[in-house]
Short mmCIF file of C-alpha atoms in Angstrom, two decimals:
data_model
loop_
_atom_site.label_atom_id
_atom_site.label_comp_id
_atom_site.label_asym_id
_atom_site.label_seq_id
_atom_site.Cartn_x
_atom_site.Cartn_y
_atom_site.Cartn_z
CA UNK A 1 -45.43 -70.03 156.06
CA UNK A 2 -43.98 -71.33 159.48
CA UNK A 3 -40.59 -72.60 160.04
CA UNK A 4 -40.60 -76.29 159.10
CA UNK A 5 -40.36 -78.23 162.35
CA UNK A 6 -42.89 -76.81 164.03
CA UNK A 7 -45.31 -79.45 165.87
CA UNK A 8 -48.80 -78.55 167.14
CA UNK A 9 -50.61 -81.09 169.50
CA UNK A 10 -54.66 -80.92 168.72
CA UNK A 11 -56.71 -82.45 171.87
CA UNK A 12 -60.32 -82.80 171.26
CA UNK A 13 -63.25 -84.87 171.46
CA UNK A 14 -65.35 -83.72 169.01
CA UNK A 15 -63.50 -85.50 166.21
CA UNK A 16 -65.26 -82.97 163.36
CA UNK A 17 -63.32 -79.90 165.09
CA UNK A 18 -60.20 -81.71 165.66
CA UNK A 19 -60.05 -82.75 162.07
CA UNK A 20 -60.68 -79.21 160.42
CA UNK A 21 -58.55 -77.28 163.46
CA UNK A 22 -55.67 -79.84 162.22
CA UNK A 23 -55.97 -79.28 158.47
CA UNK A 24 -56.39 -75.88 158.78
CA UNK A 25 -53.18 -75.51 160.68
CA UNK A 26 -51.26 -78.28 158.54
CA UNK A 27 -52.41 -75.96 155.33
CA UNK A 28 -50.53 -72.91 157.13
CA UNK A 29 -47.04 -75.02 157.81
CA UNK A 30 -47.69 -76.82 161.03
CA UNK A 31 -46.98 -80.52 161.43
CA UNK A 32 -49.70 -81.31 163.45
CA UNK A 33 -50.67 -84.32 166.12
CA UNK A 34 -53.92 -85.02 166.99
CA UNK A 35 -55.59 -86.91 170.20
CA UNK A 36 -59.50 -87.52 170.77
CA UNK A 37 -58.97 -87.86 174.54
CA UNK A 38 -56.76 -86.49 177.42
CA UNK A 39 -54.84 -89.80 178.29
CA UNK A 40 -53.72 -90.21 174.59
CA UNK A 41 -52.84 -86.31 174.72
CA UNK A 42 -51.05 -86.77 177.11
CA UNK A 43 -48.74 -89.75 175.94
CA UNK A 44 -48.42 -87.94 172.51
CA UNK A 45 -46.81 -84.97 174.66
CA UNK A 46 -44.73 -86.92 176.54
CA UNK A 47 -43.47 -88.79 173.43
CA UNK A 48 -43.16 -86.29 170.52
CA UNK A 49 -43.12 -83.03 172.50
CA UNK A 50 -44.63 -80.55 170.48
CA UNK A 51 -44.33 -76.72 170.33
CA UNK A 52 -47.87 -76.00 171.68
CA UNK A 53 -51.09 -77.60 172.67
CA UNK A 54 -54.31 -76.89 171.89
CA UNK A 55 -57.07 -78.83 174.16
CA UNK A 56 -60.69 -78.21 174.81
CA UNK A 57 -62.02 -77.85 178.07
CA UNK A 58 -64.63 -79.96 177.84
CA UNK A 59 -63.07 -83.23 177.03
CA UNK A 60 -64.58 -87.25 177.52
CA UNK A 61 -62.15 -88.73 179.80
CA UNK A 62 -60.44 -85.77 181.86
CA UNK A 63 -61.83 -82.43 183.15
CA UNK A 64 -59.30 -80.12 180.76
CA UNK A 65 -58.54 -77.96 183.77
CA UNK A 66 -57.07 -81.14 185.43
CA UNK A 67 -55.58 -81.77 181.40
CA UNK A 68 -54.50 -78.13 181.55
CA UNK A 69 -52.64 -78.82 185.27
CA UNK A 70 -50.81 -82.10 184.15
CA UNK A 71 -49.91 -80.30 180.51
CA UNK A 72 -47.80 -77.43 182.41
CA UNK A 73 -46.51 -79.86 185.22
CA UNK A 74 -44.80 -82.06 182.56
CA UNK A 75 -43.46 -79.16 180.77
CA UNK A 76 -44.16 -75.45 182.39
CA UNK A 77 -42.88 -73.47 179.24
CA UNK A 78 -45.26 -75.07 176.96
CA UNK A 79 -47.70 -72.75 175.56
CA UNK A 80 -51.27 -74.28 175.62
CA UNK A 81 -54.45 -72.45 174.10
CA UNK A 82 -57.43 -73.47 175.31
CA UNK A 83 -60.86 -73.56 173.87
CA UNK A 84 -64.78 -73.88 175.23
CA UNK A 85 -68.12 -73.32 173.82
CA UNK A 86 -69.30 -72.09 177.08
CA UNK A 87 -67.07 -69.23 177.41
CA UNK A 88 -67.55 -67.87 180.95
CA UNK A 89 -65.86 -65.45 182.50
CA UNK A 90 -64.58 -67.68 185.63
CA UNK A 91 -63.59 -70.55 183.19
CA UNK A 92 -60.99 -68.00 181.54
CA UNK A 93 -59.50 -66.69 184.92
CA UNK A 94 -59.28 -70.30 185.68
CA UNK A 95 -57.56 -71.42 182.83
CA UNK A 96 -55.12 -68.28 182.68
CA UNK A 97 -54.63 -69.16 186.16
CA UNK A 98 -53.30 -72.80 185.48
CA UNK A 99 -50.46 -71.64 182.56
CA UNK A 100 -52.89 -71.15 179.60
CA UNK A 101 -51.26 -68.55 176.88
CA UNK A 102 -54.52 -68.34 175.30
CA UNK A 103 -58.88 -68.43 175.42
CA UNK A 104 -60.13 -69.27 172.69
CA UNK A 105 -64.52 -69.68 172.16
CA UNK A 106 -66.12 -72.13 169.85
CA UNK A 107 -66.36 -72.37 167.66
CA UNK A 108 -63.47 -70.17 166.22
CA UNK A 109 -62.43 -69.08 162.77
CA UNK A 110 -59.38 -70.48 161.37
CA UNK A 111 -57.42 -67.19 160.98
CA UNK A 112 -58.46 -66.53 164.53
CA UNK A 113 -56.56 -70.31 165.78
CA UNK A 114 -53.84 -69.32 163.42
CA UNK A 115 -53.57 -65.82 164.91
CA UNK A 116 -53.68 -67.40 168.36
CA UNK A 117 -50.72 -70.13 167.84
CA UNK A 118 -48.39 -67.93 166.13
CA UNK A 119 -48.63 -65.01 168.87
CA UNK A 120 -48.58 -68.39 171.35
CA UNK A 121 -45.29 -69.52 170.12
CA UNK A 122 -43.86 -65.83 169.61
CA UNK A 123 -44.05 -65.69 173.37
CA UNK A 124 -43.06 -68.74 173.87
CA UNK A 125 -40.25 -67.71 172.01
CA UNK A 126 -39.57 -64.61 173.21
CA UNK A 127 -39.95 -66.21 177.08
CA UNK A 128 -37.47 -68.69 175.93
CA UNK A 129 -35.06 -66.28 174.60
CA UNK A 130 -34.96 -64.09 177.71
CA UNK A 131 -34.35 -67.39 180.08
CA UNK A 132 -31.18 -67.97 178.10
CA UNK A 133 -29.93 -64.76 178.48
CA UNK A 134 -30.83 -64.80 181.94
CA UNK A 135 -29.15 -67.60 182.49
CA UNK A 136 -25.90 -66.46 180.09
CA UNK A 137 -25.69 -63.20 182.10
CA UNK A 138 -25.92 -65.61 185.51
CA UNK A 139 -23.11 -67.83 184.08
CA UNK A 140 -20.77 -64.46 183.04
CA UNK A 141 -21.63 -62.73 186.49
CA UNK A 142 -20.50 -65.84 187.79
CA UNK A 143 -17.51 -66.09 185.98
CA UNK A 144 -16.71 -62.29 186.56
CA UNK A 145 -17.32 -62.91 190.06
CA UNK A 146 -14.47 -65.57 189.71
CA UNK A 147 -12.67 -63.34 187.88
CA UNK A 148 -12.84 -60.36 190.33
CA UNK A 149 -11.54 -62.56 193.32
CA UNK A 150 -8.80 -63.66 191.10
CA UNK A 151 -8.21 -60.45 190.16
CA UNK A 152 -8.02 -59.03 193.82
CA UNK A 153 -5.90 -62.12 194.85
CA UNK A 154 -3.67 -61.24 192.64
CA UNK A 155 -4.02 -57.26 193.65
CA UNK A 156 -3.31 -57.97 197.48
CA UNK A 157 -0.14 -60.20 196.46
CA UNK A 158 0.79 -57.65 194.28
CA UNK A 159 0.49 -54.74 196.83
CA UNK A 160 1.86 -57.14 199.13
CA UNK A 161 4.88 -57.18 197.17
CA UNK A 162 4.96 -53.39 196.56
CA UNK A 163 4.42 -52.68 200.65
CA UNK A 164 7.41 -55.12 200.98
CA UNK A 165 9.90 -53.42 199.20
CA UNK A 166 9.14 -49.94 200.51
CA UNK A 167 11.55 -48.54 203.12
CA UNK A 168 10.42 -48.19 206.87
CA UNK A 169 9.28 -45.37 207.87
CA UNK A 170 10.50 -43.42 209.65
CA UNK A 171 13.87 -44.69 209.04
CA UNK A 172 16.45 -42.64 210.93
CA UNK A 173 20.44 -43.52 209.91
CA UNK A 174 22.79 -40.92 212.23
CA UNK A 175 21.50 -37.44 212.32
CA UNK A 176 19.34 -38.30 209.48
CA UNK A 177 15.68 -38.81 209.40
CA UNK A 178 13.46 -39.86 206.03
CA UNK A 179 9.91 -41.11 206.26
CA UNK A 180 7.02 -41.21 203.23
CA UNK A 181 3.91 -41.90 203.00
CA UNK A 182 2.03 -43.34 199.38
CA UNK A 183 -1.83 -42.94 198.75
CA UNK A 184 -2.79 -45.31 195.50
CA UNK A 185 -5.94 -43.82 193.28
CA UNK A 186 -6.13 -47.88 193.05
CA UNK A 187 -5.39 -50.97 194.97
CA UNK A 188 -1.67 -50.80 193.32
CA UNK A 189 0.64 -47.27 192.84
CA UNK A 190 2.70 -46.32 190.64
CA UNK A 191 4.47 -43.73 192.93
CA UNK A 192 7.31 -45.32 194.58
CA UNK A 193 9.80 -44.33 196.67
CA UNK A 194 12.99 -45.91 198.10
CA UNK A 195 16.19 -44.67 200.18
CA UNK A 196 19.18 -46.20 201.70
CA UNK A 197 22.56 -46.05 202.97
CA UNK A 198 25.19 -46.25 200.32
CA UNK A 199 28.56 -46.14 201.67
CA UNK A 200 29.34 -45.33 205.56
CA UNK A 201 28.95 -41.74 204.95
CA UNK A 202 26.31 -41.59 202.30
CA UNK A 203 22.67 -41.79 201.90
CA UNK A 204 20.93 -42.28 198.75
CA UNK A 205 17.20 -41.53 197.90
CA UNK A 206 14.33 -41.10 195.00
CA UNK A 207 10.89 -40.46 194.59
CA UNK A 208 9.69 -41.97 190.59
CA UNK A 209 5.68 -41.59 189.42
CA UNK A 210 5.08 -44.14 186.70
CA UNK A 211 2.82 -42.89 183.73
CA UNK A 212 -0.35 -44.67 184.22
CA UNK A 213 -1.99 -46.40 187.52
CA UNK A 214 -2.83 -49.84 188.68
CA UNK A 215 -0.60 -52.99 188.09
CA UNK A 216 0.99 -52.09 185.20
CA UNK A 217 2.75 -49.01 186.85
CA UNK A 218 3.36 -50.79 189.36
CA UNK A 219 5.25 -53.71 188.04
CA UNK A 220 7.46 -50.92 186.59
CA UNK A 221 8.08 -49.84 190.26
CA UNK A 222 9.53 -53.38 190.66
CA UNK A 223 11.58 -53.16 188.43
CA UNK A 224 13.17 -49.72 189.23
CA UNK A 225 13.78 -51.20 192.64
CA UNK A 226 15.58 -54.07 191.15
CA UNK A 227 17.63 -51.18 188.72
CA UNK A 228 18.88 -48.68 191.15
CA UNK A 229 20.09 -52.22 193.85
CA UNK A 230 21.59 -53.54 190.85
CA UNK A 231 23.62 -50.60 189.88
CA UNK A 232 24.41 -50.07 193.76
CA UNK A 233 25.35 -53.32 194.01
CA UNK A 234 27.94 -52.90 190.83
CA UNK A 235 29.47 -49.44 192.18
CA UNK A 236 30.07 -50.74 195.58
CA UNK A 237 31.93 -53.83 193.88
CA UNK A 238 34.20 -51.10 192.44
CA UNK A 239 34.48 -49.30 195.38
CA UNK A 240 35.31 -51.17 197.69
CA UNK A 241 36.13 -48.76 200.82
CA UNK A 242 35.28 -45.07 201.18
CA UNK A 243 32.70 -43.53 199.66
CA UNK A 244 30.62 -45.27 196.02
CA UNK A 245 31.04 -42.88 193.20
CA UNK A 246 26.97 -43.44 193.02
CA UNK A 247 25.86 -40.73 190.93
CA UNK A 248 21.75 -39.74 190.52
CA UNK A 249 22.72 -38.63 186.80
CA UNK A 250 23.96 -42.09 186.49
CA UNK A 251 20.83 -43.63 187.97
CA UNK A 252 18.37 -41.96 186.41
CA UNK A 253 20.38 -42.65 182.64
CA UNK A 254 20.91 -46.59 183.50
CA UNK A 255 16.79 -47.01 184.18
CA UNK A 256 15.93 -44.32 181.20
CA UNK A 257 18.05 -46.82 179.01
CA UNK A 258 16.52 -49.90 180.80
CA UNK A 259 13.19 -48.94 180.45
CA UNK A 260 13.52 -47.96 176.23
CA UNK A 261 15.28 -51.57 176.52
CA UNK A 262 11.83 -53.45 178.02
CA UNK A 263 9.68 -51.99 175.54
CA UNK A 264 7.14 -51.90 178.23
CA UNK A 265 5.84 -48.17 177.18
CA UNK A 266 5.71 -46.73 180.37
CA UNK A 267 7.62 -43.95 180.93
CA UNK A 268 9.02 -42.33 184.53
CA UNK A 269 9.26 -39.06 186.09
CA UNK A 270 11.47 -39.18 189.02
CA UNK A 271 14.21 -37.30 190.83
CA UNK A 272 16.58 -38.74 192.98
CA UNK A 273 19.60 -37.60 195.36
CA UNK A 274 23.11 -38.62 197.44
CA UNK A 275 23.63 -37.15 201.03
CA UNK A 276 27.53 -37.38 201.41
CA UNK A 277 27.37 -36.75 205.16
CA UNK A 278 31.23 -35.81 205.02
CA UNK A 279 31.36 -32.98 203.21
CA UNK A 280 27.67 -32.07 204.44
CA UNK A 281 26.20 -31.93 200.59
CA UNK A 282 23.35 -32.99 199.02
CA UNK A 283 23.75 -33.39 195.07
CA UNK A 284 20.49 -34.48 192.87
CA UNK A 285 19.68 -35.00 189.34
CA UNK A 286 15.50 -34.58 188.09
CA UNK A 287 13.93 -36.50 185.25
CA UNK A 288 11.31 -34.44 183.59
CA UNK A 289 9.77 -34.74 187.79
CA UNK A 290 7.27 -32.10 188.91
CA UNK A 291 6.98 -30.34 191.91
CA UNK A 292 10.98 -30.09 192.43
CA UNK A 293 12.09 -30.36 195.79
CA UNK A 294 11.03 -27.96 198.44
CA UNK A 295 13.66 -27.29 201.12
CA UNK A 296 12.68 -25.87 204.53
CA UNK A 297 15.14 -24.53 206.41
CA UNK A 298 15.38 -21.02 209.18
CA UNK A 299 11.40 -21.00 208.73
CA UNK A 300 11.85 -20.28 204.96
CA UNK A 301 10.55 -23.15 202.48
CA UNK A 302 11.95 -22.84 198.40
CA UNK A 303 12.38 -25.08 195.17
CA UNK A 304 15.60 -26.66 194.60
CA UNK A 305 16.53 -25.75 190.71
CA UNK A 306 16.89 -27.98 187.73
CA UNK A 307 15.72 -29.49 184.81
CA UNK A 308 15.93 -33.07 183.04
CA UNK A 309 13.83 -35.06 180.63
CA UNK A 310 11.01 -38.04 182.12
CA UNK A 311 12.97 -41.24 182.27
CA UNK A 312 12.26 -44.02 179.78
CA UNK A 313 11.25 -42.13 176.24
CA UNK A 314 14.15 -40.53 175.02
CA UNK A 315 17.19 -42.58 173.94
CA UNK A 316 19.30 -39.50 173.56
CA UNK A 317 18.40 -37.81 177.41
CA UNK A 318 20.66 -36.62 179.37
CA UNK A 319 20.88 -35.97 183.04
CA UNK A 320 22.69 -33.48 185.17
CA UNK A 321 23.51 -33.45 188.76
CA UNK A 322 23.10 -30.67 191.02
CA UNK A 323 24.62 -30.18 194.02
CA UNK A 324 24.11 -27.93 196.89
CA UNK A 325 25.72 -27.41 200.91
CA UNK A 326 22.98 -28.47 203.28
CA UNK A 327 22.32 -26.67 206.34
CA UNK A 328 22.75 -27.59 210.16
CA UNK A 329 19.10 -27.98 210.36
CA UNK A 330 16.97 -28.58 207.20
CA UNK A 331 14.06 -30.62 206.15
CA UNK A 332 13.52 -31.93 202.16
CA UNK A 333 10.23 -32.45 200.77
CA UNK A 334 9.72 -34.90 197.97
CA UNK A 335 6.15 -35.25 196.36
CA UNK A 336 4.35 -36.57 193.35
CA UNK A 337 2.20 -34.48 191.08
CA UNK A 338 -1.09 -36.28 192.42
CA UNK A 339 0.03 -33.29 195.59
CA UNK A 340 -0.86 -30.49 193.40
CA UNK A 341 -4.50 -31.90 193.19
CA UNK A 342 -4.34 -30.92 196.63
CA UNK A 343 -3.40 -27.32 196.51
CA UNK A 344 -5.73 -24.44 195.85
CA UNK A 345 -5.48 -22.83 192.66
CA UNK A 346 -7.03 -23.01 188.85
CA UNK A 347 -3.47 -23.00 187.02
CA UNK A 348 -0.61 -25.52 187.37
CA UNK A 349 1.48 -22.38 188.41
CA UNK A 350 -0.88 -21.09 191.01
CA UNK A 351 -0.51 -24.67 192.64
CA UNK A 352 2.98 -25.12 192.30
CA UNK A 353 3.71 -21.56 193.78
CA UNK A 354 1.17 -22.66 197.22
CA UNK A 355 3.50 -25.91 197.68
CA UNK A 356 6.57 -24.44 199.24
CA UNK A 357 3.86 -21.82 201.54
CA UNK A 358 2.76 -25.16 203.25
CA UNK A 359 5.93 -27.00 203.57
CA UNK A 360 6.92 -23.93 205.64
CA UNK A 361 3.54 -23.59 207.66
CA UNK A 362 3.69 -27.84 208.42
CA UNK A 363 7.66 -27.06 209.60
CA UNK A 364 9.05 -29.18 207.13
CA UNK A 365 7.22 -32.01 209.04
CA UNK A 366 5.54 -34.94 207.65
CA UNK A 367 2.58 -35.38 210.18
CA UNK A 368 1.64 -31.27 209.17
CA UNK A 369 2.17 -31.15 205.89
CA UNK A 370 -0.48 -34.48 205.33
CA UNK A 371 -2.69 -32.56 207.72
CA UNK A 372 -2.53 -29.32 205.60
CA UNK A 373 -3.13 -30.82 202.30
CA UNK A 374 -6.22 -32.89 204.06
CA UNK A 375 -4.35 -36.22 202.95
CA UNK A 376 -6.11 -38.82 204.28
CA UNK A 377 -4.71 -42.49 202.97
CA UNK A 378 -8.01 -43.95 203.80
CA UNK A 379 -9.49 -41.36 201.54
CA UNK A 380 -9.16 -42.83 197.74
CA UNK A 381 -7.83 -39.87 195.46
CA UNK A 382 -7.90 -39.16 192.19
CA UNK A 383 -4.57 -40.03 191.59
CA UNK A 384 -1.77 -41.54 193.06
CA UNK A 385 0.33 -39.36 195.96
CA UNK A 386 3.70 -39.83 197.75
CA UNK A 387 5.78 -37.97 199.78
CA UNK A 388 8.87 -38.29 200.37
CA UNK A 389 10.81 -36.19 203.98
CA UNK A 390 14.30 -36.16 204.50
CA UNK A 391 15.54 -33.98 207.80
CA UNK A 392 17.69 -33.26 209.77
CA UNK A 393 17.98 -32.19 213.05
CA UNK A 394 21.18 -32.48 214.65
CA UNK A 395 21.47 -33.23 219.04
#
């Protein structure tokens, strides 16, 4: 049986045909509407607006192609079967030419008209079905379009914010020289790095890689910015002439507790470290941060030592500080594990052990070292990269 609801408009002439084609349909579940000419057909249609139309070509009042041509120009997804006696060729091209969904030749069976409406509306259906999702996948591109903008609005404020609150670079303070340079895998990185003058004869620095890419790294980079001025900011309220008892062990514990504080689970590896221009030493402290540093100096390039835990999952790490004499001339190379995607090599190891090998062919130099890893920051990479060069060169 058909749905109930279903409304079938009969237009014929011949008022013996209309009346069995109507009770034949009306037996199989249709509600059915009948007309003996076009004129009425058509007011019927534009009144009750029925499911489908079946019409005969050869009608008193109105040639049914004309019918057929005023049927699908009031409504163009109504399915109309149409029927002749004379059945020629050119008057089925014709009709399927108009908008019929059907040909029908008199006189036909009643299964046959049945068959014929119900595969009629099962198009009709099916046609109607795939406009609406059409049009619901035109509506959600549209709205991801909207979203996407808003999205990269709020990307290029974001980076905005991010290239804002890097250092310059270069950036040269005395005999000192530090410059970086950060390649995101996406619009936003979650390598950061930062240095600064602490006291008159002290520089500060760190490189940190937050766990994870895109904004959500680096809003964490925001906030380590905001950590390590903070805590600067405290010390040198302490300290108030001479040098800041600004320790990278104490850094690196303040933001491991801050970060287990936010809840935020993201997690740091980072390594930071104080010049004291004074005594001419450089002491560091690593959080769970791979490659270590790679100092160049007298042609030779080699890791700095130590160990620590990442920064920000552990309530009971610890950090140590490390400190070492720097040389006259010297050159300190910072970089974030994205670098090792660089490097030749099948094993971690093998990779770690080329770093150093082109520190010391690039000189300890910035502008080489990028060239020999084939860093390109137009280039995306697969993940994020920094680098991070302290020198110096003494007059």
């Amino acid at each position: 049986m058909q749905l109930p609801g279903t409304t079938l408009l009969v237009i014929d002439d011949d008022a013996a045909i209309r009346e069995r084609v109507a009770n034949s349909l009306e037996e199989s579940g249709f509600n059915v509407l009948q007309a003996g000419l076009a004129a009425d057909g058509l007011a019927l249609l534009g009144r009750q607006r029925p499911d489908l139309v079946l019409c005969d070509l050869q009608i008193a009042d109105m040639s049914g192609f004309e019918l057929l041509r005023q049927i699908t120009e009031l409504d163009p997804d109504m399915p109309v079967i149409v029927s002749s006696a004379a059945g020629s060729m050119g008057d089925v091209v014709e009709a399927l030419r108009l908008g019929a969904s059907d040909y029908l030749i008199k006189p036909a069976d009643a299964p046959v008209i049945e068959h014929a409406v119900r595969r009629s509306l099962d198009r009709a259906s099916l046609r109607l079905e795939n406009q609406r999702i059409r049009e619901r996948l035109e509506r959600v591109n549209r709205e991801l379009e909207l979203h996407l903008k808003e999205l990269k609005d709020d990307q290029a404020a974001g980076r905005q914010v991010q290239l804002n609150m890097l250092p310059a670079s270069p950036w040269n303070s005395g005999e000192y020289r530090l410059e970086h340079r950060i390649i995101p895998s996406l619009y936003l990185s979650g390598d950061f790095v930062d240095y600064f003058r602490v006291s008159d004869t002290q520089l500060g620095f760190y490189l940190a890689d937050v766990s994870g890419h895109g904004a959500s790294s680096a809003f964490v980079t925001v906030l380590l910015k905001f950590m390590t001025t903070r805590l600067m900011y405290e010390q040198r309220k302490q300290d108030v002439a001479g040098p800041v008892a600004f320790k990278p062990s104490d850094v690196l514990g303040h933001i491991n507790r801050s970060l287990i504080a936010c809840k935020l689970g993201k997690h740091v590896t980072m390594l930071g470290g104080v010049i004291d221009e004074a005594a001419q030493t450089l002491t560091y402290s690593i959080g769970g941060h791979l490659p270590l540093p790679v100092l160049f100096a007298e042609g030779e390039a080699r890791y700095l030592q130590g160990k620590g835990r990442p920064v920000g999952l552990f309530d009971d790490a610890s950090y140590e500080d490390h400190t070492i004499d720097l040389p006259p001339r010297f050159s300190l190379t910072l970089c974030s594990d994205g670098v090792l995607d660089c490097l030749e090599g099948t094993t971690l190891r093998e990779k770690e052990q080329r770093l150093p090998t082109r520190v010391a062919e690039a000189g300890g130099e910035m502008r080489r070292f990028m060239e020999r890893l084939g860093l390109d920051p137009s280039r995306p990479m697969p993940d994020d990269i920094s680098v991070l060069v302290l020198s110096r060169n003494p007059a």
